[in-house]
């Protein structure tokens, strides 16, 4: 029997990616392309849906070419993306959401905090929907951004025919269908009825096939019908690509299946996704969302607004950072590997049982971009306690370690809040860019006390999106 192949497309914060996957879940080839981020004002982050779609098509072309898979054997494609808000007119063309009025800047990114005041206004209503958002509305949610546009940019709001989440934009471009994903924010005021699409669909549910023009753009001419699956937010795609794995019999996660597992998708920001057959309402944690990942299951979503971005920012503050970049480059290694090795050397030099003890006098609160969970306070800011005037490599390495530990303690706080409200999380399934940092992974296990599982396929998010295409094509 001829093997069947599937394509996964992932749009993260700063890049688009695509991969070709076989029916056994092995990624055969992948490609990445950067995406422009516009920052017209402080806390404003915008992108172009046209550029995003073009980069998606470019990545698919390269991945298909490099996979050497016959296009006639490619049967499905799935999409995931960040939960950014896209503004389109009646013809699905861009409408600017920017103070610059530039047409191409029609995406308000997930990390954009311009709607902080509007989020507080919505929280103050005490509306029943807040029960499913941890008691508060976040400025990262599309509902708050819609209210901001309605209030501060009425021209853009009036000229927009369709406000849709970025994952649904991708499936709309692929198929022409405006069906929206289950679980996205559809409960908004009457004046926001344009948000979302038509009939909702489950993740991986077939919503159409690639059009001929799209196939040409993706290098799939002559492929036959390629089914398109209902989309996911990128973090949920990472959860799909990791949570269902079978573990060894003495692992705690092998006993209760999903009930004690949590997916942690850690990159620019981090998302923490737990799944349960019953509803658990958790203060400061989004959800429960029904059928957003698996039919008839409920998801809770915690998160940290900045993790990889916080780590990069913290390092850039230190006066030794430019020298570190030079040293790492000369050693043909990453700055993180260089620091990890140096920390091991420091611990040994000081006769410490572990590098973790190096930070006993230095502490970091990492909420440089606010706290998503469990405080749900976008106005919280980071802090550094115990920082001296030492500008050496030793000081930078210790500061770096303290920041990693702080990020892990944030995850620990989210886990304890979930477990106080009905969950029994003891096993973490990690994916995302930070999993390449061995010290981060080790600290995650040590700092949370949980078993940590890494995926065999390094890119679990792309695997999850390919699974959406496989489901749409009728399964494996």
Tab-separated table of C-alpha atoms in Angstrom:
chain	number	residue	atom	x	y	z
A	1	UNK	CA	0.000	0.000	0.000
A	2	UNK	CA	1.315	3.436	-0.937
A	3	UNK	CA	2.170	5.507	2.108
A	4	UNK	CA	0.158	8.648	2.802
A	5	UNK	CA	1.832	11.922	3.708
A	6	UNK	CA	0.600	15.041	5.447
A	7	UNK	CA	1.701	18.641	5.770
A	8	UNK	CA	1.804	20.650	8.962
A	9	UNK	CA	2.004	24.448	8.906
A	10	UNK	CA	2.829	26.443	12.034
A	11	UNK	CA	2.861	30.238	12.410
A	12	UNK	CA	4.667	31.277	15.563
A	13	UNK	CA	5.492	34.703	16.907
A	14	UNK	CA	8.344	35.488	14.522
A	15	UNK	CA	8.352	32.781	11.848
A	16	UNK	CA	6.274	30.521	9.642
A	17	UNK	CA	7.198	26.861	9.322
A	18	UNK	CA	6.025	23.829	7.396
A	19	UNK	CA	6.869	20.138	7.434
A	20	UNK	CA	5.986	16.968	5.553
A	21	UNK	CA	5.135	14.038	7.815
A	22	UNK	CA	4.598	10.342	7.073
A	23	UNK	CA	1.776	8.212	8.487
A	24	UNK	CA	3.961	7.048	11.385
A	25	UNK	CA	4.506	10.590	12.648
A	26	UNK	CA	8.038	11.083	11.343
A	27	UNK	CA	8.889	14.529	10.010
A	28	UNK	CA	10.667	14.076	6.683
A	29	UNK	CA	11.535	17.655	5.799
A	30	UNK	CA	10.782	21.135	7.086
A	31	UNK	CA	11.354	24.788	6.245
A	32	UNK	CA	11.256	28.075	8.144
A	33	UNK	CA	10.829	31.702	7.077
A	34	UNK	CA	10.919	34.848	9.254
A	35	UNK	CA	7.872	37.094	9.687
A	36	UNK	CA	8.092	40.851	10.182
A	37	UNK	CA	6.932	42.270	13.511
A	38	UNK	CA	5.925	45.953	13.437
A	39	UNK	CA	6.119	47.936	16.688
A	40	UNK	CA	4.503	51.326	15.998
A	41	UNK	CA	4.219	52.181	19.724
A	42	UNK	CA	5.199	50.739	23.076
A	43	UNK	CA	3.238	47.520	23.772
A	44	UNK	CA	1.899	47.520	20.173
A	45	UNK	CA	2.844	44.503	18.048
A	46	UNK	CA	1.483	44.061	14.531
A	47	UNK	CA	1.972	41.804	11.525
A	48	UNK	CA	0.780	41.388	7.958
A	49	UNK	CA	-1.587	38.547	7.087
A	50	UNK	CA	-0.494	38.776	3.440
A	51	UNK	CA	3.154	38.271	4.400
A	52	UNK	CA	2.245	35.438	6.753
A	53	UNK	CA	0.322	33.579	4.057
A	54	UNK	CA	3.095	34.098	1.491
A	55	UNK	CA	5.681	32.729	3.953
A	56	UNK	CA	3.455	29.720	4.697
A	57	UNK	CA	3.247	28.884	0.986
A	58	UNK	CA	6.989	29.380	0.609
A	59	UNK	CA	7.733	26.987	3.490
A	60	UNK	CA	5.373	24.329	2.140
A	61	UNK	CA	7.046	24.511	-1.301
A	62	UNK	CA	10.489	24.006	0.193
A	63	UNK	CA	9.429	21.235	2.588
A	64	UNK	CA	7.626	19.324	-0.176
A	65	UNK	CA	10.615	19.676	-2.492
A	66	UNK	CA	13.092	18.559	0.155
A	67	UNK	CA	10.953	15.622	1.297
A	68	UNK	CA	11.095	14.059	-2.205
A	69	UNK	CA	7.578	12.746	-1.561
A	70	UNK	CA	5.352	12.337	-4.657
A	71	UNK	CA	2.761	15.103	-4.430
A	72	UNK	CA	0.068	12.592	-5.382
A	73	UNK	CA	0.686	10.864	-2.024
A	74	UNK	CA	0.082	14.037	0.023
A	75	UNK	CA	-3.464	13.738	1.325
A	76	UNK	CA	-3.963	16.345	4.036
A	77	UNK	CA	-2.749	19.610	5.511
A	78	UNK	CA	-3.253	21.195	8.919
A	79	UNK	CA	-2.611	24.708	10.200
A	80	UNK	CA	-1.844	26.213	13.579
A	81	UNK	CA	-0.936	29.767	14.525
A	82	UNK	CA	-0.730	32.212	17.383
A	83	UNK	CA	-4.001	33.620	18.718
A	84	UNK	CA	-3.539	36.944	16.932
A	85	UNK	CA	-6.459	38.988	15.569
A	86	UNK	CA	-6.805	39.532	11.802
A	87	UNK	CA	-8.921	42.315	10.220
A	88	UNK	CA	-10.278	41.726	6.684
A	89	UNK	CA	-12.747	43.429	4.364
A	90	UNK	CA	-15.578	41.774	2.406
A	91	UNK	CA	-13.091	40.443	-0.159
A	92	UNK	CA	-10.854	39.050	2.617
A	93	UNK	CA	-8.304	41.782	1.918
A	94	UNK	CA	-6.356	43.475	4.752
A	95	UNK	CA	-7.754	46.361	6.796
A	96	UNK	CA	-5.194	48.307	8.816
A	97	UNK	CA	-5.371	48.016	12.619
A	98	UNK	CA	-2.354	50.276	13.080
A	99	UNK	CA	-1.955	53.928	14.076
A	100	UNK	CA	0.270	54.085	10.995
A	101	UNK	CA	-2.776	53.252	8.797
A	102	UNK	CA	-0.526	50.992	6.749
A	103	UNK	CA	-2.789	48.525	4.959
A	104	UNK	CA	-0.501	45.547	5.397
A	105	UNK	CA	-0.418	45.972	9.190
A	106	UNK	CA	-3.753	44.225	9.719
A	107	UNK	CA	-2.861	41.748	12.478
A	108	UNK	CA	-2.836	42.659	16.173
A	109	UNK	CA	-0.453	40.100	17.630
A	110	UNK	CA	-1.256	37.952	20.651
A	111	UNK	CA	1.446	39.723	22.706
A	112	UNK	CA	0.057	43.202	21.974
A	113	UNK	CA	-1.059	44.891	25.215
A	114	UNK	CA	-2.681	48.041	23.809
A	115	UNK	CA	-6.062	46.868	25.161
A	116	UNK	CA	-5.064	46.669	28.835
A	117	UNK	CA	-7.632	49.306	29.887
A	118	UNK	CA	-10.340	47.675	27.763
A	119	UNK	CA	-9.582	44.289	29.311
A	120	UNK	CA	-10.092	45.802	32.764
A	121	UNK	CA	-13.390	47.357	31.668
A	122	UNK	CA	-14.612	43.956	30.500
A	123	UNK	CA	-13.395	42.280	33.690
A	124	UNK	CA	-15.259	44.860	35.779
A	125	UNK	CA	-18.587	43.846	34.192
A	126	UNK	CA	-18.567	40.595	36.163
A	127	UNK	CA	-20.106	38.894	33.102
A	128	UNK	CA	-20.814	35.165	33.371
A	129	UNK	CA	-18.336	34.426	30.562
A	130	UNK	CA	-15.514	35.408	32.943
A	131	UNK	CA	-15.998	32.072	34.678
A	132	UNK	CA	-14.310	30.525	31.621
A	133	UNK	CA	-11.415	32.991	31.567
A	134	UNK	CA	-10.104	32.555	35.092
A	135	UNK	CA	-12.192	35.486	36.340
A	136	UNK	CA	-10.533	38.119	34.172
A	137	UNK	CA	-10.151	39.243	30.564
A	138	UNK	CA	-6.568	39.507	29.352
A	139	UNK	CA	-5.365	42.216	26.934
A	140	UNK	CA	-3.983	39.295	24.903
A	141	UNK	CA	-7.553	38.131	24.191
A	142	UNK	CA	-9.239	39.184	20.976
A	143	UNK	CA	-12.353	40.420	22.781
A	144	UNK	CA	-10.359	43.182	24.491
A	145	UNK	CA	-8.662	44.105	21.218
A	146	UNK	CA	-12.033	44.397	19.507
A	147	UNK	CA	-13.211	46.825	22.153
A	148	UNK	CA	-9.989	48.813	21.714
A	149	UNK	CA	-10.537	49.061	17.955
A	150	UNK	CA	-14.184	50.025	18.428
A	151	UNK	CA	-13.146	52.801	20.829
A	152	UNK	CA	-9.839	54.085	19.434
A	153	UNK	CA	-9.899	53.215	15.731
A	154	UNK	CA	-13.545	53.367	14.624
A	155	UNK	CA	-12.543	53.762	10.974
A	156	UNK	CA	-10.754	50.423	11.013
A	157	UNK	CA	-13.568	48.845	12.978
A	158	UNK	CA	-16.222	50.089	10.537
A	159	UNK	CA	-14.329	48.993	7.420
A	160	UNK	CA	-13.635	45.490	8.742
A	161	UNK	CA	-16.091	42.862	7.552
A	162	UNK	CA	-14.375	39.917	9.251
A	163	UNK	CA	-12.422	39.774	12.488
A	164	UNK	CA	-10.937	36.288	12.730
A	165	UNK	CA	-8.204	34.522	14.653
A	166	UNK	CA	-4.994	33.881	12.721
A	167	UNK	CA	-5.380	30.044	12.564
A	168	UNK	CA	-8.815	30.481	10.984
A	169	UNK	CA	-7.413	33.010	8.535
A	170	UNK	CA	-5.011	30.346	7.285
A	171	UNK	CA	-7.765	27.784	6.679
A	172	UNK	CA	-9.862	30.511	5.026
A	173	UNK	CA	-7.015	31.257	2.600
A	174	UNK	CA	-6.535	27.553	1.974
A	175	UNK	CA	-10.189	26.677	1.316
A	176	UNK	CA	-12.274	29.852	1.057
A	177	UNK	CA	-14.287	28.676	4.087
A	178	UNK	CA	-14.793	30.997	7.068
A	179	UNK	CA	-15.592	28.196	9.483
A	180	UNK	CA	-13.990	29.003	12.832
A	181	UNK	CA	-12.291	26.801	15.366
A	182	UNK	CA	-14.242	25.511	18.346
A	183	UNK	CA	-13.412	27.232	21.609
A	184	UNK	CA	-12.212	30.560	20.267
A	185	UNK	CA	-13.725	33.707	21.702
A	186	UNK	CA	-17.193	33.821	20.160
A	187	UNK	CA	-19.043	35.255	23.159
A	188	UNK	CA	-18.814	39.001	22.734
A	189	UNK	CA	-21.110	42.018	22.715
A	190	UNK	CA	-23.768	42.373	20.003
A	191	UNK	CA	-21.698	45.016	18.193
A	192	UNK	CA	-18.904	42.465	17.770
A	193	UNK	CA	-20.947	39.902	15.802
A	194	UNK	CA	-18.425	40.091	12.955
A	195	UNK	CA	-15.896	38.266	15.076
A	196	UNK	CA	-15.202	34.669	14.044
A	197	UNK	CA	-16.614	32.891	11.028
A	198	UNK	CA	-19.647	30.793	10.325
A	199	UNK	CA	-20.334	27.299	11.669
A	200	UNK	CA	-17.622	26.157	14.134
A	201	UNK	CA	-15.580	23.026	13.479
A	202	UNK	CA	-13.623	20.600	15.610
A	203	UNK	CA	-9.811	20.366	15.325
A	204	UNK	CA	-8.945	18.143	12.366
A	205	UNK	CA	-12.506	18.101	11.037
A	206	UNK	CA	-12.439	18.357	7.252
A	207	UNK	CA	-13.512	21.822	6.154
A	208	UNK	CA	-12.625	21.549	2.475
A	209	UNK	CA	-9.719	20.938	0.141
A	210	UNK	CA	-6.904	23.103	-1.176
A	211	UNK	CA	-7.892	25.187	-4.168
A	212	UNK	CA	-5.930	24.909	-7.396
A	213	UNK	CA	-4.360	28.365	-7.062
A	214	UNK	CA	-3.287	27.553	-3.499
A	215	UNK	CA	-1.759	24.266	-4.629
A	216	UNK	CA	0.253	26.099	-7.265
A	217	UNK	CA	1.511	28.535	-4.609
A	218	UNK	CA	2.534	25.594	-2.416
A	219	UNK	CA	4.194	23.535	-5.141
A	220	UNK	CA	1.452	20.895	-5.039
A	221	UNK	CA	0.271	20.968	-8.639
A	222	UNK	CA	-1.117	17.603	-9.695
A	223	UNK	CA	-1.540	16.399	-6.127
A	224	UNK	CA	-5.227	15.564	-6.328
A	225	UNK	CA	-7.480	16.484	-3.393
A	226	UNK	CA	-5.628	17.639	-0.284
A	227	UNK	CA	-7.959	17.769	2.715
A	228	UNK	CA	-7.728	20.740	5.088
A	229	UNK	CA	-8.383	20.163	8.770
A	230	UNK	CA	-9.889	22.503	11.332
A	231	UNK	CA	-7.084	24.577	12.829
A	232	UNK	CA	-5.604	25.015	16.308
A	233	UNK	CA	-3.836	27.706	18.270
A	234	UNK	CA	-0.117	26.837	18.078
A	235	UNK	CA	0.178	25.798	21.723
A	236	UNK	CA	-2.731	23.402	21.381
A	237	UNK	CA	-1.043	21.891	18.368
A	238	UNK	CA	1.971	21.259	20.589
A	239	UNK	CA	-0.307	19.595	23.137
A	240	UNK	CA	-1.813	17.421	20.397
A	241	UNK	CA	1.667	16.382	19.268
A	242	UNK	CA	2.814	15.335	22.753
A	243	UNK	CA	0.077	14.394	25.226
A	244	UNK	CA	-1.088	11.139	23.660
A	245	UNK	CA	2.225	9.292	23.825
A	246	UNK	CA	2.560	5.944	25.643
A	247	UNK	CA	5.118	5.903	28.467
A	248	UNK	CA	6.977	3.169	30.292
A	249	UNK	CA	4.947	1.270	32.889
A	250	UNK	CA	6.646	2.750	35.970
A	251	UNK	CA	6.014	6.328	34.861
A	252	UNK	CA	3.256	8.103	36.833
A	253	UNK	CA	1.774	9.359	33.553
A	254	UNK	CA	1.207	5.767	32.370
A	255	UNK	CA	-1.389	5.200	35.098
A	256	UNK	CA	-4.040	7.871	34.611
A	257	UNK	CA	-3.592	8.774	30.978
A	258	UNK	CA	-4.550	12.425	30.365
A	259	UNK	CA	-5.730	13.211	33.874
A	260	UNK	CA	-2.279	13.884	35.317
A	261	UNK	CA	-0.526	15.214	32.212
A	262	UNK	CA	0.178	18.793	31.232
A	263	UNK	CA	1.655	20.049	27.969
A	264	UNK	CA	4.115	22.917	28.337
A	265	UNK	CA	4.849	24.638	25.045
A	266	UNK	CA	7.767	26.912	25.804
A	267	UNK	CA	9.121	29.361	23.269
A	268	UNK	CA	8.794	33.156	23.083
A	269	UNK	CA	6.022	32.724	25.635
A	270	UNK	CA	4.783	29.564	27.324
A	271	UNK	CA	1.412	27.866	27.406
A	272	UNK	CA	0.417	25.220	29.935
A	273	UNK	CA	-2.431	22.985	28.752
A	274	UNK	CA	-4.184	20.411	30.895
A	275	UNK	CA	-7.011	18.164	29.686
A	276	UNK	CA	-9.813	16.563	31.699
A	277	UNK	CA	-13.148	14.861	30.946
A	278	UNK	CA	-14.835	17.110	33.505
A	279	UNK	CA	-14.884	20.877	34.009
A	280	UNK	CA	-12.533	22.500	36.508
A	281	UNK	CA	-12.745	26.261	37.002
A	282	UNK	CA	-9.350	27.626	38.043
A	283	UNK	CA	-8.712	31.243	39.147
A	284	UNK	CA	-6.291	32.998	36.821
A	285	UNK	CA	-6.298	30.152	34.283
A	286	UNK	CA	-8.228	30.289	31.009
A	287	UNK	CA	-10.928	27.689	30.488
A	288	UNK	CA	-12.374	25.189	30.819
A	289	UNK	CA	-12.783	25.156	27.043
A	290	UNK	CA	-14.935	22.311	25.730
A	291	UNK	CA	-13.773	20.274	22.701
A	292	UNK	CA	-11.092	22.799	21.784
A	293	UNK	CA	-8.492	20.017	21.563
A	294	UNK	CA	-10.336	16.698	21.928
A	295	UNK	CA	-14.068	16.207	21.504
A	296	UNK	CA	-15.939	16.108	24.838
A	297	UNK	CA	-12.806	16.945	26.842
A	298	UNK	CA	-12.152	20.240	28.604
A	299	UNK	CA	-8.904	22.199	28.428
A	300	UNK	CA	-7.415	24.558	30.989
A	301	UNK	CA	-4.823	26.975	29.636
A	302	UNK	CA	-2.289	28.670	31.849
A	303	UNK	CA	0.583	30.654	30.515
A	304	UNK	CA	3.540	32.970	30.911
A	305	UNK	CA	3.427	36.008	28.644
A	306	UNK	CA	7.169	35.944	28.083
A	307	UNK	CA	9.641	33.109	28.663
A	308	UNK	CA	12.216	32.858	25.880
A	309	UNK	CA	11.699	36.567	25.303
A	310	UNK	CA	12.243	37.273	29.015
A	311	UNK	CA	15.424	35.212	29.002
A	312	UNK	CA	16.791	37.057	25.974
A	313	UNK	CA	15.828	40.404	27.504
A	314	UNK	CA	17.474	39.624	30.839
A	315	UNK	CA	20.728	38.613	29.164
A	316	UNK	CA	20.776	41.770	27.051
A	317	UNK	CA	20.667	43.914	30.200
A	318	UNK	CA	24.038	42.700	31.477
A	319	UNK	CA	27.209	44.618	30.519
A	320	UNK	CA	29.088	41.372	29.765
A	321	UNK	CA	26.555	40.257	27.160
A	322	UNK	CA	28.385	41.607	24.032
A	323	UNK	CA	31.563	39.827	25.160
A	324	UNK	CA	29.572	36.624	25.714
A	325	UNK	CA	28.273	36.792	22.148
A	326	UNK	CA	31.840	37.068	20.856
A	327	UNK	CA	33.080	34.169	23.013
A	328	UNK	CA	30.208	31.903	21.981
A	329	UNK	CA	30.758	32.720	18.317
A	330	UNK	CA	34.470	31.922	18.555
A	331	UNK	CA	33.610	28.616	20.263
A	332	UNK	CA	31.069	27.824	17.520
A	333	UNK	CA	28.324	27.332	20.083
A	334	UNK	CA	25.168	29.100	21.260
A	335	UNK	CA	25.302	31.619	24.091
A	336	UNK	CA	23.104	29.264	26.127
A	337	UNK	CA	25.402	26.264	25.722
A	338	UNK	CA	28.366	28.465	26.586
A	339	UNK	CA	26.653	29.672	29.768
A	340	UNK	CA	25.479	26.173	30.708
A	341	UNK	CA	29.057	24.871	30.490
A	342	UNK	CA	30.371	27.803	32.471
A	343	UNK	CA	27.815	27.243	35.245
A	344	UNK	CA	28.924	23.626	35.587
A	345	UNK	CA	32.521	24.822	35.870
A	346	UNK	CA	31.553	27.409	38.505
A	347	UNK	CA	29.663	24.866	40.624
A	348	UNK	CA	32.625	22.491	40.554
A	349	UNK	CA	35.079	25.298	41.337
A	350	UNK	CA	33.023	26.319	44.394
A	351	UNK	CA	32.448	22.731	45.559
A	352	UNK	CA	28.677	22.968	45.195
A	353	UNK	CA	26.541	19.837	44.678
A	354	UNK	CA	24.713	21.518	41.766
A	355	UNK	CA	24.785	24.738	39.787
A	356	UNK	CA	21.358	25.506	41.297
A	357	UNK	CA	23.090	26.611	44.523
A	358	UNK	CA	24.912	29.419	42.707
A	359	UNK	CA	21.832	31.668	42.926
A	360	UNK	CA	21.162	31.571	46.678
A	361	UNK	CA	21.675	35.356	46.907
A	362	UNK	CA	20.152	36.378	43.557
A	363	UNK	CA	16.447	36.253	42.736
A	364	UNK	CA	14.415	37.271	39.692
A	365	UNK	CA	10.702	37.878	39.202
A	366	UNK	CA	10.345	37.321	35.448
A	367	UNK	CA	7.019	39.040	34.712
A	368	UNK	CA	8.575	41.668	32.429
A	369	UNK	CA	5.489	41.547	30.182
A	370	UNK	CA	2.875	41.080	32.891
A	371	UNK	CA	1.566	37.878	34.455
A	372	UNK	CA	-0.856	35.741	32.453
A	373	UNK	CA	-1.327	32.985	35.060
A	374	UNK	CA	-2.232	32.589	37.818
A	375	UNK	CA	-2.316	36.283	38.853
A	376	UNK	CA	-3.797	37.328	35.483
A	377	UNK	CA	-2.387	40.833	35.907
A	378	UNK	CA	-0.881	42.493	32.817
A	379	UNK	CA	0.385	45.392	34.951
A	380	UNK	CA	2.807	43.281	37.011
A	381	UNK	CA	6.434	43.929	36.178
A	382	UNK	CA	9.664	42.018	36.689
A	383	UNK	CA	12.168	42.567	39.478
A	384	UNK	CA	15.774	41.611	40.243
A	385	UNK	CA	16.865	41.262	43.874
A	386	UNK	CA	20.507	40.873	44.867
A	387	UNK	CA	22.142	42.288	41.726
A	388	UNK	CA	25.545	43.826	42.385
A	389	UNK	CA	28.121	45.710	40.323
A	390	UNK	CA	29.989	42.596	39.185
A	391	UNK	CA	30.206	42.789	35.377
A	392	UNK	CA	32.027	39.473	34.863
A	393	UNK	CA	31.057	36.315	33.010
A	394	UNK	CA	30.459	34.633	36.382
A	395	UNK	CA	27.885	37.294	37.278
A	396	UNK	CA	26.128	37.065	33.907
A	397	UNK	CA	25.963	33.260	34.090
A	398	UNK	CA	24.493	33.414	37.597
A	399	UNK	CA	21.921	36.015	36.496
A	400	UNK	CA	20.997	33.803	33.545
A	401	UNK	CA	20.480	30.822	35.862
A	402	UNK	CA	18.366	32.881	38.275
A	403	UNK	CA	16.124	33.914	35.366
A	404	UNK	CA	15.667	30.306	34.239
A	405	UNK	CA	14.798	29.317	37.804
A	406	UNK	CA	12.270	32.151	38.022
A	407	UNK	CA	10.555	31.003	34.821
A	408	UNK	CA	10.363	27.458	36.198
A	409	UNK	CA	8.925	28.693	39.499
A	410	UNK	CA	6.226	30.427	37.441
A	411	UNK	CA	5.313	27.071	35.911
A	412	UNK	CA	5.360	25.495	39.383
A	413	UNK	CA	2.909	28.161	40.592
A	414	UNK	CA	0.570	27.383	37.684
A	415	UNK	CA	0.752	23.635	38.425
A	416	UNK	CA	-0.016	24.134	42.119
A	417	UNK	CA	-2.987	26.369	41.258
A	418	UNK	CA	-4.362	23.730	38.869
A	419	UNK	CA	-3.848	20.970	41.428
A	420	UNK	CA	-5.644	22.993	44.101
A	421	UNK	CA	-8.660	23.142	41.797
A	422	UNK	CA	-9.244	19.574	40.655
A	423	UNK	CA	-6.195	18.563	38.606
A	424	UNK	CA	-3.468	16.097	39.642
A	425	UNK	CA	-0.589	17.157	37.414
A	426	UNK	CA	2.649	15.228	37.969
A	427	UNK	CA	4.024	14.801	34.430
A	428	UNK	CA	5.017	17.546	31.982
A	429	UNK	CA	5.278	17.090	28.220
A	430	UNK	CA	7.598	19.798	26.917
A	431	UNK	CA	7.865	21.160	23.395
A	432	UNK	CA	9.062	24.388	21.803
A	433	UNK	CA	12.382	26.125	21.368
A	434	UNK	CA	13.407	26.170	25.031
A	435	UNK	CA	13.480	22.360	25.120
A	436	UNK	CA	16.790	22.622	23.238
A	437	UNK	CA	18.289	24.183	26.355
A	438	UNK	CA	19.368	21.252	28.560
A	439	UNK	CA	19.679	23.439	31.663
A	440	UNK	CA	16.117	24.728	31.236
A	441	UNK	CA	14.768	21.170	30.944
A	442	UNK	CA	16.748	19.965	33.976
A	443	UNK	CA	15.628	22.957	36.029
A	444	UNK	CA	12.030	22.338	35.004
A	445	UNK	CA	12.206	18.807	36.442
A	446	UNK	CA	14.024	19.896	39.594
A	447	UNK	CA	11.955	23.018	40.212
A	448	UNK	CA	8.501	21.505	39.687
A	449	UNK	CA	9.142	18.013	41.066
A	450	UNK	CA	7.364	16.589	38.023
A	451	UNK	CA	8.497	13.957	35.562
A	452	UNK	CA	9.510	15.722	32.347
A	453	UNK	CA	8.970	14.076	28.959
A	454	UNK	CA	10.520	15.302	25.697
A	455	UNK	CA	9.122	14.316	22.296
A	456	UNK	CA	11.075	11.999	20.015
A	457	UNK	CA	10.241	14.337	17.146
A	458	UNK	CA	11.841	17.615	18.133
A	459	UNK	CA	9.130	19.725	16.534
A	460	UNK	CA	5.957	18.548	18.252
A	461	UNK	CA	3.976	21.636	17.184
A	462	UNK	CA	4.466	20.861	13.487
A	463	UNK	CA	3.653	17.215	14.161
A	464	UNK	CA	0.401	18.283	15.809
A	465	UNK	CA	-0.612	20.408	12.826
A	466	UNK	CA	0.213	17.539	10.452
A	467	UNK	CA	-2.066	15.353	12.586
A	468	UNK	CA	-4.894	17.796	11.856
A	469	UNK	CA	-4.343	17.190	8.126
A	470	UNK	CA	-4.247	13.431	8.681
A	471	UNK	CA	-7.545	13.523	10.571
A	472	UNK	CA	-9.161	15.596	7.820
A	473	UNK	CA	-7.994	13.080	5.224
A	474	UNK	CA	-9.750	10.250	7.038
A	475	UNK	CA	-7.066	9.166	9.484
A	476	UNK	CA	-3.770	7.396	9.053
